[in-house]
Amino acid sequence: MRVRILLPLAVVGGLLGGLAVATPAAAHGYVSAPPSRQALCAQGRVANCGPIQYEPQSVEGPKGLTSCSGGNASFAILDDESVGWPATPVPAGTVTFTWVFTARHATRDWTYLIGGAPVAVVDGGGRQPEASVTHSLNLAGRTGRQKILAVWNIADTGNAFYSCIDVDLGGTGGPGPSPSPTPTPSATPTGAPTPTASPTPTGAPTPSPTVSTPPTIPPGVPAWAAGTAYRIGDVVGYAGRSYRCRQAHTALAGWEPPNTPALWSPL
């Protein structure tokens, strides 16, 4: 005799609901400009970053954290101040931050913090953002090196995405080279003959200036285009340079290869 076990609909609904809550949000994003720490890793400007260099868009964790890694042990390097993260020089006052989303999700808000204290909150209205979003923040009154934590709070889950950006407000990228001292002309001894300049030989060739050749796109490489479905390994051309696809995706405006190192590698 077969025994049939029937579960009440309420129990089944509760189980399904629990599975739905456990499913992670299908959304990813990070600050690409000024370059966040994960963007610097993805661009190869900071070495030995570990897995974050391949997925800068994946720094996801519970809302309310103040760490650059979002509590992800795999991305702990983002919290390591001994790395010597380069600070991007930006004008003092208003600074514009650009987010790139490789998968978009309804947004509660974007919060920006300095020293753990919020300095700006941009309302997301519970809507899905565009592929790229910019925020211009007034940071007047602050100068010098600052670490800014940018948080993308998702509207319908308990998670957020984290990006730390090191900037130098009002900076110039570091001191420039010291000017060479102007030599003081030595006095010509009395009675010493005045040196005569040697004439330039007639017909001597004039050295040609060195001209750097900009990168070119090989023949047959298609131009990057929004709306195109790309596969891993596809090669495209954009702004005079070639790029290879790192992740399969359908391109959107704002996902140009230089803006999305998570999707494209320069050749």
C-alpha positions as a printed Julia matrix, in Angstrom:
267×3 Matrix{Float64}:
  0.0    0.0     0.0
  1.37   3.39   -0.95
  1.13   6.13    1.63
  0.44   9.63    0.34
  1.57  12.54    2.48
 -0.29  15.77    1.84
  0.99  19.1     3.11
 -1.41  21.94    3.75
 -1.23  24.74    1.19
 -0.18  27.15    3.9
  2.88  25.02    4.69
  3.82  24.69    1.01
  3.41  28.42    0.57
  5.63  29.06    3.54
  8.36  26.81    2.17
  8.25  28.48   -1.22
  8.29  31.88    0.41
 11.38  30.92    2.4
 13.13  29.85   -0.79
 12.26  33.14   -2.44
 13.75  35.11    0.43
 16.93  33.02    0.36
 17.52  33.72   -3.33
 20.17  36.46   -3.71
 19.3   39.66   -5.55
 20.12  39.55   -9.25
 21.81  42.93   -9.19
 25.38  44.16   -9.37
 27.13  47.52   -9.56
 30.09  49.62   -8.46
 31.56  53.11   -8.75
 33.72  53.4   -11.86
 34.68  57.1   -11.63
 36.49  58.35   -9.71
 37.74  54.76   -9.69
 36.72  52.8    -6.61
 39.13  50.34   -5.03
 37.56  47.43   -6.88
 37.73  49.38  -10.16
 41.46  50.02   -9.6
 41.92  46.27   -9.1
 39.92  45.4   -12.22
 41.92  47.9   -14.28
 45.2   46.41  -13.05
 46.29  49.68  -11.45
 46.56  47.88   -8.1
 48.1   44.41   -8.21
 47.52  41.22   -6.21
 43.87  42.0    -5.42
 42.57  38.44   -5.57
 39.11  37.57   -6.92
 37.75  41.14   -6.76
 39.78  42.01   -9.86
 37.48  39.74  -11.89
 34.15  40.85  -10.4
 34.31  44.45   -9.14
 30.52  44.62   -9.35
 29.97  41.92   -6.72
 30.72  43.62   -3.39
 27.34  42.76   -1.88
 26.41  42.51    1.79
 23.7   43.32    4.32
 22.54  46.92    4.55
 24.06  49.11    7.23
 27.72  48.07    6.97
 30.58  50.57    6.84
 33.27  48.34    5.32
 34.66  48.56    1.81
 34.34  44.78    1.38
 30.66  44.58    2.36
 31.64  41.9     4.87
 32.92  39.54    2.14
 35.98  37.65    3.33
 36.99  37.01   -0.31
 37.19  40.77   -0.86
 38.93  41.62    2.43
 41.76  43.36    0.58
 39.39  46.27   -0.01
 39.52  46.98    3.74
 43.33  46.78    3.91
 44.73  50.3     4.28
 48.32  49.01    4.06
 47.83  48.43    0.33
 48.5   52.12   -0.3
 45.4   52.8    -2.4
 46.08  55.69   -4.8
 43.88  58.76   -4.26
 42.39  60.31   -7.4
 42.85  64.1    -7.54
 39.48  65.86   -7.85
 38.46  69.51   -7.54
 37.47  70.73   -4.09
 33.72  71.38   -3.88
 31.42  69.44   -6.2
 32.54  65.91   -7.12
 30.72  63.67   -9.61
 30.51  59.92   -9.0
 29.56  57.44  -11.74
 27.98  54.07  -10.99
 27.98  51.25  -13.56
 25.38  48.49  -13.17
 25.99  45.14  -14.86
 22.61  43.97  -13.59
 20.02  46.5   -12.47
 17.61  46.3    -9.56
 14.98  48.49   -7.92
 16.79  51.04   -5.76
 15.92  52.48   -2.37
 18.76  55.01   -2.37
 22.47  55.65   -2.73
 24.23  56.75    0.45
 27.67  58.36    0.65
 29.67  58.34    3.88
 32.95  59.84    5.08
 34.37  58.56    8.34
 31.25  56.46    8.85
 28.93  59.52    8.78
 26.52  60.11    5.86
 27.32  63.18    3.78
 24.67  62.65    1.07
 21.68  60.43    0.3
 20.23  60.2    -3.22
 16.69  58.79   -3.4
 16.18  55.91   -5.84
 12.39  55.99   -5.66
 12.18  52.19   -5.72
 12.84  52.27   -9.46
 15.27  50.34  -11.64
 18.24  52.58  -12.54
 19.75  53.1   -15.95
 22.87  51.16  -16.89
 24.97  54.09  -15.69
 24.07  56.73  -13.08
 25.95  59.87  -11.99
 25.63  61.84   -8.76
 27.17  65.28   -8.19
 27.85  65.8    -4.48
 28.79  69.01   -2.71
 31.83  68.23   -0.58
 32.76  71.86    0.07
 34.67  72.42    3.29
 36.69  69.24    2.92
 40.17  69.09    1.45
 42.98  66.62    1.09
 42.77  62.85    1.09
 39.35  61.37    1.87
 37.96  57.83    1.77
 34.34  57.91    0.6
 32.1   54.88    1.07
 29.35  54.74   -1.56
 26.46  52.35   -0.82
 23.76  51.22   -3.27
 20.79  50.14   -1.15
 18.43  47.76   -2.94
 14.7   48.46   -2.53
 13.23  44.97   -2.16
 15.96  42.98   -0.4
 18.02  43.41    2.75
 21.24  43.79    0.78
 23.38  46.63   -0.52
 26.46  47.03   -2.74
 29.56  48.79   -1.47
 32.33  50.84   -3.12
 35.15  52.75   -1.43
 36.66  55.64   -3.38
 39.91  57.34   -2.34
 40.12  60.95   -3.54
 42.38  63.93   -3.0
 40.04  66.93   -2.77
 41.69  69.93   -4.34
 44.78  67.82   -5.01
 47.05  67.74   -8.01
 48.07  64.11   -7.81
 51.17  64.74   -5.75
 54.05  67.2    -5.92
 55.48  67.89   -9.32
 59.18  67.69  -10.17
 61.4   70.31   -8.57
 62.55  72.92  -11.08
 66.18  72.69  -12.09
 68.28  75.57  -10.72
 69.31  78.18  -13.27
 73.09  78.01  -13.66
 74.99  81.2   -12.9
 77.2   82.15  -15.85
 80.85  82.1   -14.95
 82.85  85.22  -15.69
 85.18  85.08  -18.69
 88.76  85.74  -17.58
 90.2   89.04  -18.82
 92.11  88.52  -22.01
 90.69  85.03  -22.58
 89.6   84.39  -26.15
 85.88  84.34  -26.77
 84.83  80.86  -27.88
 83.52  80.73  -31.41
 80.46  78.58  -32.11
 81.1   75.78  -34.58
 79.02  76.25  -37.74
 76.41  73.64  -38.55
 77.61  71.56  -41.5
 75.71  72.36  -44.67
 73.38  69.58  -45.67
 73.47  67.85  -42.27
 70.24  65.9   -41.73
 67.81  67.28  -39.16
 66.78  64.57  -36.69
 63.11  63.64  -37.03
 60.96  63.93  -33.9
 59.81  60.67  -32.36
 56.12  60.12  -33.05
 54.19  57.66  -30.88
 51.8   55.49  -32.83
 48.34  55.31  -31.27
 46.75  51.87  -30.88
 44.75  50.76  -33.89
 41.9   48.32  -34.36
 42.8   45.32  -36.54
 40.81  44.96  -39.79
 37.59  43.01  -39.46
 37.04  43.76  -35.75
 33.47  45.04  -35.3
 32.76  48.24  -33.42
 31.15  47.95  -29.99
 27.41  48.66  -30.16
 24.68  48.93  -27.53
 21.99  46.27  -27.87
 24.43  43.61  -29.09
 24.64  40.26  -27.28
 28.32  39.47  -26.61
 29.88  36.16  -25.63
 33.07  35.5   -23.7
 36.02  35.95  -26.04
 34.31  38.31  -28.51
 36.58  41.15  -29.65
 35.28  44.63  -30.43
 36.73  48.02  -31.24
 35.95  51.21  -29.37
 37.61  54.66  -29.46
 40.58  53.33  -31.44
 41.29  50.35  -29.19
 40.38  46.65  -29.14
 38.7   44.87  -26.21
 37.92  41.22  -25.42
 34.66  40.24  -23.68
 35.13  38.82  -20.17
 31.47  38.09  -19.32
 28.57  37.25  -21.58
 26.04  40.09  -21.65
 23.83  42.27  -23.82
 25.4   45.72  -24.09
 23.57  48.82  -22.92
 24.39  52.5   -23.32
 26.75  53.37  -20.49
 28.48  49.97  -20.65
 31.16  51.14  -23.1
 34.32  48.98  -22.75
 36.46  51.63  -20.98
 33.69  52.08  -18.39
 33.16  48.4   -17.59
 36.42  46.56  -16.83
 34.27  43.77  -15.36
 32.96  43.07  -18.86
 35.86  44.01  -21.17
 39.65  43.63  -21.12
 41.78  45.95  -23.3
 44.07  44.23  -25.83
